[in-house]
CSV table of C-alpha atoms in Angstrom, one decimal:
chain,number,residue,atom,x,y,z
C,687,MET,CA,-25.5,-18.5,-4.0
C,688,HIS,CA,-26.7,-14.9,-3.4
C,689,ALA,CA,-26.2,-11.6,-5.3
C,690,ILE,CA,-25.5,-8.0,-4.9
C,691,ARG,CA,-27.0,-5.6,-7.4
C,692,ALA,CA,-25.8,-1.9,-7.5
C,693,ALA,CA,-26.8,1.0,-9.8
C,694,HIS,CA,-23.2,1.7,-10.4
C,695,ALA,CA,-20.2,-0.6,-10.6
C,696,PHE,CA,-16.4,-0.5,-11.0
C,697,ASP,CA,-14.9,-3.9,-11.8
C,698,GLY,CA,-11.3,-3.1,-11.0
C,699,ILE,CA,-10.5,-1.8,-14.4
C,700,ARG,CA,-13.5,0.2,-15.7
C,701,PHE,CA,-16.9,1.4,-14.8
C,702,LEU,CA,-19.6,-0.9,-16.0
C,703,PRO,CA,-22.5,0.7,-17.9
C,704,GLY,CA,-25.8,0.3,-16.1
C,705,GLY,CA,-24.3,-1.0,-12.9
C,706,ALA,CA,-23.9,-4.7,-12.2
C,707,THR,CA,-25.1,-7.8,-10.4
C,708,VAL,CA,-22.4,-9.6,-8.6
C,709,PHE,CA,-23.1,-13.3,-7.8
C,710,LEU,CA,-21.4,-14.7,-4.7
C,711,GLU,CA,-20.9,-18.2,-3.2
C,712,ALA,CA,-19.1,-18.6,0.0
C,713,ASP,CA,-15.8,-16.7,-0.3
C,714,ARG,CA,-15.8,-16.5,-4.2
C,715,ILE,CA,-17.3,-14.3,-6.9
C,716,VAL,CA,-19.0,-16.7,-9.3
C,717,GLY,CA,-20.3,-14.3,-11.8
C,718,VAL,CA,-20.8,-10.6,-12.8
C,719,GLU,CA,-23.5,-9.3,-15.1
C,720,THR,CA,-23.9,-5.7,-16.2
C,721,GLY,CA,-27.2,-4.0,-16.1
C,722,ARG,CA,-30.4,-5.4,-14.6
C,723,GLY,CA,-30.9,-8.8,-16.1
C,724,ASP,CA,-33.2,-11.5,-14.7
C,725,LEU,CA,-31.9,-13.4,-11.7
C,726,PRO,CA,-31.8,-17.2,-11.6
C,727,ASP,CA,-34.6,-18.8,-9.6
C,728,GLY,CA,-33.9,-19.0,-5.9
C,729,VAL,CA,-31.1,-16.4,-5.8
C,730,GLU,CA,-31.5,-13.8,-3.1
C,731,VAL,CA,-30.4,-10.4,-4.0
C,732,VAL,CA,-29.6,-7.2,-2.0
C,733,GLU,CA,-30.0,-4.0,-4.0
C,734,TYR,CA,-28.0,-0.8,-3.6
C,735,ALA,CA,-28.5,2.6,-5.2
C,736,GLY,CA,-24.7,3.2,-4.9
C,737,THR,CA,-21.5,1.8,-6.3
C,738,VAL,CA,-20.1,-1.7,-6.0
C,739,LEU,CA,-16.3,-2.3,-6.5
C,740,PRO,CA,-13.5,-4.5,-5.3
C,741,GLY,CA,-12.2,-4.0,-1.8
C,742,LEU,CA,-9.3,-1.6,-1.6
C,743,ILE,CA,-5.6,-2.6,-1.2
C,744,ASP,CA,-3.2,-0.7,1.0
C,745,CYS,CA,0.2,-1.6,-0.4
C,746,HIS,CA,2.3,-0.1,2.4
C,747,THR,CA,1.2,-0.6,6.0
C,748,HIS,CA,2.9,-1.3,9.4
C,749,LEU,CA,0.4,-3.3,11.3
C,750,VAL,CA,2.5,-3.4,14.4
C,751,ALA,CA,2.4,0.4,14.6
C,752,ASP,CA,-0.6,2.0,16.3
C,753,SER,CA,-0.8,5.3,14.4
C,754,THR,CA,0.8,7.3,17.2
C,755,VAL,CA,4.0,9.3,16.9
C,756,GLY,CA,6.8,6.9,17.5
C,757,GLY,CA,4.5,3.8,17.4
C,758,LEU,CA,6.7,1.8,15.0
C,759,GLU,CA,9.9,2.3,17.1
C,760,ARG,CA,8.0,1.4,20.3
C,761,ALA,CA,6.9,-1.8,18.6
C,762,GLY,CA,10.5,-2.9,18.5
C,763,ALA,CA,10.5,-3.3,22.3
C,764,MET,CA,6.9,-4.4,22.9
C,765,PRO,CA,6.1,-7.9,24.1
C,766,ASP,CA,4.6,-10.2,21.5
C,767,GLU,CA,1.2,-10.3,23.1
C,768,ALA,CA,0.9,-6.5,23.0
C,769,ILE,CA,2.0,-6.4,19.4
C,770,ASP,CA,-0.6,-9.0,18.4
C,771,ILE,CA,-3.3,-6.8,19.9
C,772,VAL,CA,-2.1,-3.9,17.9
C,773,ILE,CA,-2.0,-6.0,14.7
C,774,ILE,CA,-5.6,-7.1,15.2
C,775,GLU,CA,-6.8,-3.6,15.9
C,776,SER,CA,-5.0,-2.3,12.8
C,777,LEU,CA,-6.6,-5.0,10.6
C,778,ARG,CA,-10.0,-4.2,11.9
C,779,ALA,CA,-9.5,-0.5,11.2
C,780,HIS,CA,-8.5,-1.3,7.6
C,781,ALA,CA,-11.5,-3.6,7.1
C,782,ALA,CA,-14.0,-1.0,8.4
C,783,ALA,CA,-12.6,1.4,5.9
C,784,GLY,CA,-13.1,-0.9,2.9
C,785,VAL,CA,-9.5,-2.2,2.8
C,786,THR,CA,-9.7,-6.0,2.2
C,787,THR,CA,-6.0,-6.6,1.5
C,788,VAL,CA,-2.8,-5.0,3.0
C,789,ARG,CA,0.8,-5.4,2.2
C,790,ASP,CA,2.8,-5.1,5.5
C,791,LEU,CA,6.3,-3.8,4.7
C,792,GLY,CA,7.8,-3.9,8.1
C,793,ASP,CA,6.8,-5.8,11.2
C,794,ARG,CA,8.7,-7.0,14.3
C,795,ASP,CA,10.0,-10.6,14.3
C,796,TYR,CA,7.5,-11.8,11.6
C,797,ARG,CA,4.5,-11.3,13.9
C,798,THR,CA,2.2,-10.4,11.0
C,799,LEU,CA,2.6,-13.8,9.2
C,800,VAL,CA,0.2,-15.6,11.5
C,801,PHE,CA,-2.6,-13.1,10.7
C,802,ARG,CA,-2.5,-13.5,6.9
C,803,ASP,CA,-5.9,-15.3,6.4
C,804,ARG,CA,-7.9,-14.7,9.5
C,805,PRO,CA,-11.7,-14.8,8.8
C,806,GLY,CA,-13.2,-11.4,8.6
C,807,LEU,CA,-9.9,-9.6,8.6
C,808,PRO,CA,-8.0,-8.3,5.5
C,809,ARG,CA,-5.7,-10.6,3.7
C,810,VAL,CA,-2.0,-9.8,4.7
C,811,VAL,CA,0.9,-9.9,2.3
C,812,ALA,CA,3.9,-9.9,4.6
C,813,SER,CA,7.6,-9.0,4.3
C,814,GLY,CA,8.6,-9.6,7.9
C,815,PRO,CA,11.4,-7.3,9.2
C,816,PRO,CA,12.8,-5.1,6.5
C,817,LEU,CA,16.4,-5.6,5.5
C,818,THR,CA,18.6,-2.8,6.7
C,819,THR,CA,22.1,-1.9,7.7
C,820,PRO,CA,23.5,-1.8,11.3
C,821,GLY,CA,22.0,1.3,12.8
C,822,GLY,CA,20.0,1.8,9.5
C,823,HIS,CA,16.4,2.7,8.9
C,824,CYS,CA,14.1,0.7,11.2
C,825,HIS,CA,17.0,-1.4,12.6
C,826,PHE,CA,14.9,-1.8,15.7
C,827,LEU,CA,12.5,-4.1,13.9
C,828,GLY,CA,15.2,-6.9,13.8
C,829,GLY,CA,16.1,-6.9,10.2
C,830,VAL,CA,19.8,-5.8,10.4
C,831,VAL,CA,22.1,-7.4,7.9
C,832,ASP,CA,25.8,-7.0,8.1
C,833,GLY,CA,27.2,-8.4,4.8
C,834,ASN,CA,25.3,-11.5,3.6
C,835,LEU,CA,22.1,-10.2,2.0
C,836,ARG,CA,21.6,-13.5,0.2
C,837,ALA,CA,21.5,-15.4,3.5
C,838,ALA,CA,19.0,-12.9,4.8
C,839,VAL,CA,16.7,-13.5,1.9
C,840,VAL,CA,16.9,-17.3,2.3
C,841,ALA,CA,16.0,-16.9,6.0
C,842,ARG,CA,12.9,-14.9,5.1
C,843,ALA,CA,11.9,-17.3,2.4
C,844,GLU,CA,12.2,-20.2,4.9
C,845,ARG,CA,9.9,-18.2,7.2
C,846,GLY,CA,7.3,-18.0,4.5
C,847,VAL,CA,7.3,-14.3,3.7
C,848,ASP,CA,5.4,-13.1,0.6
C,849,VAL,CA,7.8,-10.2,-0.4
C,850,ILE,CA,11.2,-8.9,0.5
C,851,LYS,CA,11.5,-5.3,1.7
C,852,VAL,CA,14.9,-3.6,1.7
C,853,MET,CA,15.9,-0.1,3.0
C,854,ALA,CA,17.8,1.4,0.1
C,855,SER,CA,18.1,4.8,1.9
C,856,GLY,CA,17.8,6.2,5.3
C,857,GLY,CA,14.4,7.2,6.7
C,858,PHE,CA,12.7,10.0,8.7
C,859,ALA,CA,11.5,7.6,11.4
C,860,THR,CA,15.1,6.6,12.3
C,861,LEU,CA,17.3,9.4,13.5
C,862,GLY,CA,20.9,9.2,12.5
C,863,THR,CA,20.3,7.6,9.1
C,864,ASP,CA,21.2,9.2,5.8
C,865,GLN,CA,18.0,10.3,4.0
C,866,LEU,CA,20.1,11.6,1.1
C,867,GLY,CA,22.4,8.7,0.7
C,868,ALA,CA,22.3,4.9,0.0
C,869,GLN,CA,22.3,2.1,2.5
C,870,PHE,CA,23.3,-0.5,0.0
C,871,THR,CA,25.3,-0.6,-3.3
C,872,VAL,CA,23.8,-1.6,-6.6
C,873,ALA,CA,25.8,-4.8,-6.4
C,874,GLU,CA,24.5,-5.7,-3.0
C,875,LEU,CA,20.9,-4.9,-4.0
C,876,ALA,CA,21.3,-6.9,-7.2
C,877,ALA,CA,22.5,-10.0,-5.3
C,878,LEU,CA,19.4,-9.6,-3.0
C,879,VAL,CA,17.1,-9.3,-6.0
C,880,ASP,CA,18.7,-12.4,-7.7
C,881,GLU,CA,18.2,-14.5,-4.5
C,882,ALA,CA,14.7,-13.3,-4.0
C,883,HIS,CA,13.6,-13.8,-7.5
C,884,GLY,CA,15.1,-17.3,-7.5
C,885,ALA,CA,12.9,-18.0,-4.5
C,886,GLY,CA,9.8,-16.6,-6.3
C,887,LEU,CA,9.7,-13.5,-4.2
C,888,PRO,CA,9.3,-9.9,-5.4
C,889,VAL,CA,11.5,-7.1,-3.9
C,890,VAL,CA,10.3,-3.7,-2.9
C,891,ALA,CA,12.7,-1.0,-1.8
C,892,HIS,CA,12.3,1.9,0.6
C,893,ALA,CA,14.0,4.9,-1.1
C,894,HIS,CA,13.8,8.6,-0.1
C,895,SER,CA,17.0,9.5,-1.8
C,896,ALA,CA,17.6,9.9,-5.5
C,897,ILE,CA,20.7,7.7,-5.3
C,898,GLY,CA,18.7,5.1,-3.4
C,899,MET,CA,16.0,5.1,-6.1
C,900,ARG,CA,18.6,4.8,-8.9
C,901,ASN,CA,20.4,2.0,-7.2
C,902,ALA,CA,17.1,0.1,-6.6
C,903,VAL,CA,16.0,0.5,-10.3
C,904,ALA,CA,19.5,-0.6,-11.5
C,905,ALA,CA,19.4,-3.6,-9.3
C,906,GLY,CA,16.1,-4.8,-10.7
C,907,VAL,CA,13.6,-4.3,-7.8
C,908,ASP,CA,10.0,-4.8,-8.5
C,909,GLY,CA,8.7,-1.8,-6.6
C,910,ILE,CA,9.9,1.4,-4.9
C,911,GLU,CA,8.2,2.9,-1.8
C,912,HIS,CA,8.2,6.7,-1.2
C,913,PHE,CA,10.1,7.6,-4.3
C,914,THR,CA,10.9,11.0,-2.9
C,915,GLY,CA,14.0,11.8,-4.9
C,916,LEU,CA,15.9,13.7,-2.2
C,917,THR,CA,19.3,15.3,-3.1
C,918,SER,CA,21.4,17.9,-1.3
C,919,GLU,CA,19.6,20.5,-3.4
C,920,GLY,CA,16.1,19.3,-2.7
C,921,PRO,CA,13.8,16.7,-4.4
C,922,ARG,CA,14.9,15.8,-7.9
C,923,ILE,CA,13.2,13.1,-10.0
C,924,ASP,CA,14.8,13.1,-13.4
C,925,ASP,CA,12.9,12.2,-16.6
C,926,ASP,CA,15.5,9.6,-17.5
C,927,LEU,CA,14.8,7.7,-14.3
C,928,LEU,CA,11.1,7.8,-14.9
C,929,HIS,CA,11.7,6.4,-18.4
C,930,GLU,CA,13.7,3.6,-16.9
C,931,VAL,CA,11.1,2.9,-14.2
C,932,ALA,CA,8.4,2.7,-16.8
C,933,ARG,CA,10.5,0.5,-19.2
C,934,ARG,CA,11.2,-2.0,-16.4
C,935,GLY,CA,7.7,-2.0,-15.1
C,936,VAL,CA,8.6,-1.0,-11.6
C,937,TYR,CA,5.6,-0.3,-9.4
C,938,ILE,CA,5.8,3.1,-7.6
C,939,ASP,CA,4.1,3.9,-4.3
C,940,LEU,CA,4.4,7.5,-3.2
C,941,THR,CA,2.9,6.5,0.2
C,942,MET,CA,0.4,9.4,0.3
C,943,GLY,CA,-3.1,9.1,1.9
C,944,SER,CA,-2.4,11.4,4.9
C,945,ASP,CA,-5.2,13.1,6.7
C,946,ARG,CA,-4.4,16.7,5.5
C,947,SER,CA,-6.4,18.3,8.3
C,948,LEU,CA,-3.7,17.1,10.7
C,949,LEU,CA,-0.6,18.1,8.8
C,950,SER,CA,-0.5,21.7,10.0
C,951,ARG,CA,-0.8,20.4,13.6
C,952,MET,CA,2.0,17.9,13.4
C,953,PRO,CA,4.5,18.2,16.3
C,954,ALA,CA,7.8,19.9,15.4
C,955,PRO,CA,10.3,17.4,14.0
C,956,PRO,CA,13.4,16.6,16.1
C,957,PRO,CA,16.2,19.1,15.5
C,958,PRO,CA,18.2,17.0,13.0
C,959,LEU,CA,15.1,16.6,10.8
C,960,ALA,CA,14.2,20.2,11.2
C,961,ALA,CA,17.7,21.2,10.0
C,962,LEU,CA,17.4,18.8,7.1
C,963,ALA,CA,14.0,20.2,6.1
C,964,ALA,CA,15.4,23.8,6.2
C,965,ARG,CA,18.4,22.8,4.2
C,966,LEU,CA,16.2,21.2,1.5
C,967,GLY,CA,13.8,24.2,1.4
C,968,PHE,CA,10.8,22.5,3.0
C,969,THR,CA,8.8,25.2,4.8
C,970,SER,CA,6.2,22.9,6.4
C,971,PHE,CA,4.8,19.3,6.3
C,972,GLU,CA,1.8,20.6,4.4
C,973,ALA,CA,3.8,22.4,1.7
C,974,PHE,CA,6.0,19.4,1.1
C,975,TYR,CA,3.1,17.0,1.1
C,976,LEU,CA,1.1,19.0,-1.4
C,977,SER,CA,4.2,19.2,-3.7
C,978,ARG,CA,4.1,15.5,-4.0
C,979,ILE,CA,0.7,15.5,-5.7
C,980,GLY,CA,2.4,16.9,-8.8
C,981,VAL,CA,4.6,13.8,-8.9
C,982,PHE,CA,1.5,11.7,-9.7
C,983,SER,CA,1.0,13.7,-12.9
C,984,ARG,CA,4.6,13.0,-14.0
C,985,LEU,CA,4.2,9.3,-13.3
C,986,ARG,CA,1.0,9.2,-15.3
C,987,GLU,CA,2.6,11.0,-18.3
C,988,ARG,CA,5.5,8.6,-18.3
C,989,GLY,CA,3.2,5.5,-18.1
C,990,VAL,CA,4.5,4.4,-14.7
C,991,ALA,CA,2.4,1.9,-12.8
C,992,VAL,CA,1.3,3.6,-9.6
C,993,VAL,CA,-0.2,1.8,-6.6
C,994,THR,CA,-1.8,3.1,-3.4
C,995,GLY,CA,0.0,2.7,-0.1
C,996,VAL,CA,-0.2,4.9,2.9
C,997,ASP,CA,2.6,3.9,5.2
C,998,SER,CA,-0.3,3.4,7.5
C,999,GLY,CA,0.3,3.2,11.2
C,1000,MET,CA,3.2,5.7,11.1
C,1001,GLY,CA,1.3,8.5,12.9
C,1002,PRO,CA,-2.0,10.3,13.5
C,1003,ALA,CA,-2.2,11.5,9.9
C,1004,LYS,CA,-1.5,8.0,8.5
C,1005,ARG,CA,-4.1,5.9,10.3
C,1006,HIS,CA,-4.9,2.4,9.3
C,1007,GLY,CA,-7.8,2.6,6.8
C,1008,ASN,CA,-6.6,5.8,5.0
C,1009,ALA,CA,-6.2,4.0,1.6
C,1010,TRP,CA,-9.3,5.7,0.2
C,1011,ARG,CA,-7.6,9.1,0.6
C,1012,THR,CA,-4.9,8.2,-2.0
C,1013,ILE,CA,-7.5,7.7,-4.7
C,1014,GLY,CA,-8.6,11.4,-4.4
C,1015,GLU,CA,-5.0,12.5,-4.5
C,1016,LEU,CA,-4.4,10.5,-7.7
C,1017,VAL,CA,-7.3,12.3,-9.3
C,1018,GLU,CA,-5.9,15.6,-8.1
C,1019,GLY,CA,-2.7,14.6,-9.8
C,1020,GLY,CA,-4.3,14.0,-13.2
C,1021,HIS,CA,-5.5,10.4,-13.1
C,1022,THR,CA,-9.1,9.6,-14.1
C,1023,VAL,CA,-11.3,8.2,-11.4
C,1024,ALA,CA,-11.1,4.8,-13.0
C,1025,GLU,CA,-7.3,4.9,-13.2
C,1026,ALA,CA,-7.1,5.9,-9.5
C,1027,LEU,CA,-9.5,3.2,-8.5
C,1028,ALA,CA,-7.5,0.6,-10.5
C,1029,ALA,CA,-4.3,1.7,-8.7
C,1030,ALA,CA,-6.0,0.7,-5.5
C,1031,THR,CA,-7.5,-2.5,-6.7
C,1032,SER,CA,-6.4,-4.5,-9.8
C,1033,VAL,CA,-3.0,-2.8,-10.2
C,1034,ALA,CA,-2.3,-3.0,-6.5
C,1035,ALA,CA,-3.2,-6.7,-6.6
C,1036,GLU,CA,-0.7,-7.3,-9.4
C,1037,ALA,CA,2.0,-5.4,-7.4
C,1038,CYS,CA,1.2,-7.6,-4.4
C,1039,GLY,CA,1.4,-10.9,-6.3
C,1040,LEU,CA,-2.3,-11.4,-6.1
C,1041,ALA,CA,-3.3,-11.0,-9.8
C,1042,GLY,CA,-6.2,-13.4,-10.5
C,1043,LYS,CA,-7.0,-13.6,-6.8
C,1044,THR,CA,-8.4,-10.3,-5.7
C,1045,GLY,CA,-8.7,-6.7,-7.0
C,1046,ARG,CA,-11.4,-7.4,-9.6
C,1047,LEU,CA,-15.1,-8.1,-9.7
C,1048,ALA,CA,-14.9,-11.1,-11.9
C,1049,ALA,CA,-15.8,-14.8,-11.7
C,1050,GLY,CA,-13.2,-16.8,-9.8
C,1051,TYR,CA,-11.9,-13.9,-7.7
C,1052,ALA,CA,-12.2,-13.6,-3.9
C,1053,ALA,CA,-15.4,-12.0,-2.7
C,1054,ASP,CA,-13.6,-8.9,-1.5
C,1055,VAL,CA,-16.3,-6.3,-2.1
C,1056,LEU,CA,-16.9,-2.7,-1.2
C,1057,ILE,CA,-20.2,-0.8,-1.5
C,1058,VAL,CA,-20.6,2.9,-1.1
C,1059,ASP,CA,-23.5,5.2,-1.5
C,1060,GLY,CA,-23.8,7.3,-4.7
C,1061,ASP,CA,-22.0,7.4,-8.0
C,1062,LEU,CA,-18.3,6.9,-7.3
C,1063,ALA,CA,-17.4,8.0,-10.9
C,1064,GLN,CA,-18.6,11.5,-10.0
C,1065,ASP,CA,-17.3,11.7,-6.4
C,1066,PRO,CA,-14.3,9.6,-5.2
C,1067,SER,CA,-14.7,11.0,-1.7
C,1068,LEU,CA,-17.8,8.7,-1.3
C,1069,LEU,CA,-15.2,6.1,-0.3
C,1070,SER,CA,-14.8,7.8,3.0
C,1071,VAL,CA,-18.1,6.2,4.3
C,1072,PRO,CA,-18.4,2.5,3.2
C,1073,ARG,CA,-21.9,1.2,3.1
C,1074,GLU,CA,-21.0,-2.5,3.2
C,1075,VAL,CA,-17.7,-4.4,3.1
C,1076,LEU,CA,-17.1,-8.1,2.5
C,1077,VAL,CA,-13.7,-9.7,3.2
C,1078,ARG,CA,-13.6,-13.0,1.3
C,1079,GLY,CA,-17.3,-13.2,1.6
C,1080,THR,CA,-17.6,-12.3,5.3
C,1081,PRO,CA,-19.4,-9.1,6.2
C,1082,VAL,CA,-17.4,-6.6,8.2
C,1083,GLY,CA,-19.0,-4.8,11.1
C,1084,LEU,CA,-19.0,-1.1,10.4
C,1085,ALA,CA,-19.0,1.5,13.1
């Protein structure tokens, strides 16, 4: 057994007064004591002047995508060996940034499943190829379903996925899809949810459109990704929908976490997307992105459970390892630092089906630990430079 002692500590729910000593044995946390109590005989301790907290969780990543423009679509045609290299590099980038668990919501041919518990690499919660319509969003990943959604869920359960991902609307990464419409009806989604829940699997829905969001909530999904609320008149997220989301306990991931310094330099979108943006009144990537910060405030006011996902891998502004950026954005949107950190640790663990396993500094939890310099309660941006990272007890090499 050995210990980490830090002047400041966040346990996944709250900041601990006087810091904490975290006792570790192999890949487990075996105890946490606040303050600076006496250590048992023979226990080696490493002391830090900064903050210790659980490792971060990115609830929306695409490990097969290499953070270049068009990387996810290219993955649809890459040989397996090349994809595996990208997956490993993506996981290493997450770990170096303090992310100890990722939820992959769209791979190619289930390639991520074999990487779920590699030593020294983040834990992977995997969906396999997302369910979509013929020609629908991300159809190139191999998840096209033409009719029998229940059978598609059964096939994924037999492959051993951890979560079912369904495309409830079109998406910006797939030209020709309907970003304002719905890819599946409520009845179709409800059948999918029923089959998944019967197999013990949660369901998360990609939904940019308001109708896609409403359909997903009505069908009983467990989480919604993006939650953009697009209509023909621009983004609209009604209060009654937020009330229903909160009532049902649906986890919402706005997929923020972009490197804002790159937004103004993004390449011009293809003509169809440029036309859609003009129609909806979006003057720039940056203006649209910043408008989304205000949605965090509305979600908090309504008591909606928010988690941190980046859609990492989807371009230069959404690199693997950007999860820390979402925490500052939550604070900008009105969350306290503790609430924002919980969204990236304990609440994210619940959303990923990992409650009781990770996301907390507590006895019995995995030794997924992040240490940063300084007092995180005063400056969340300190997360940008990890001091130490442990993934299930294994130290991660930091650049």
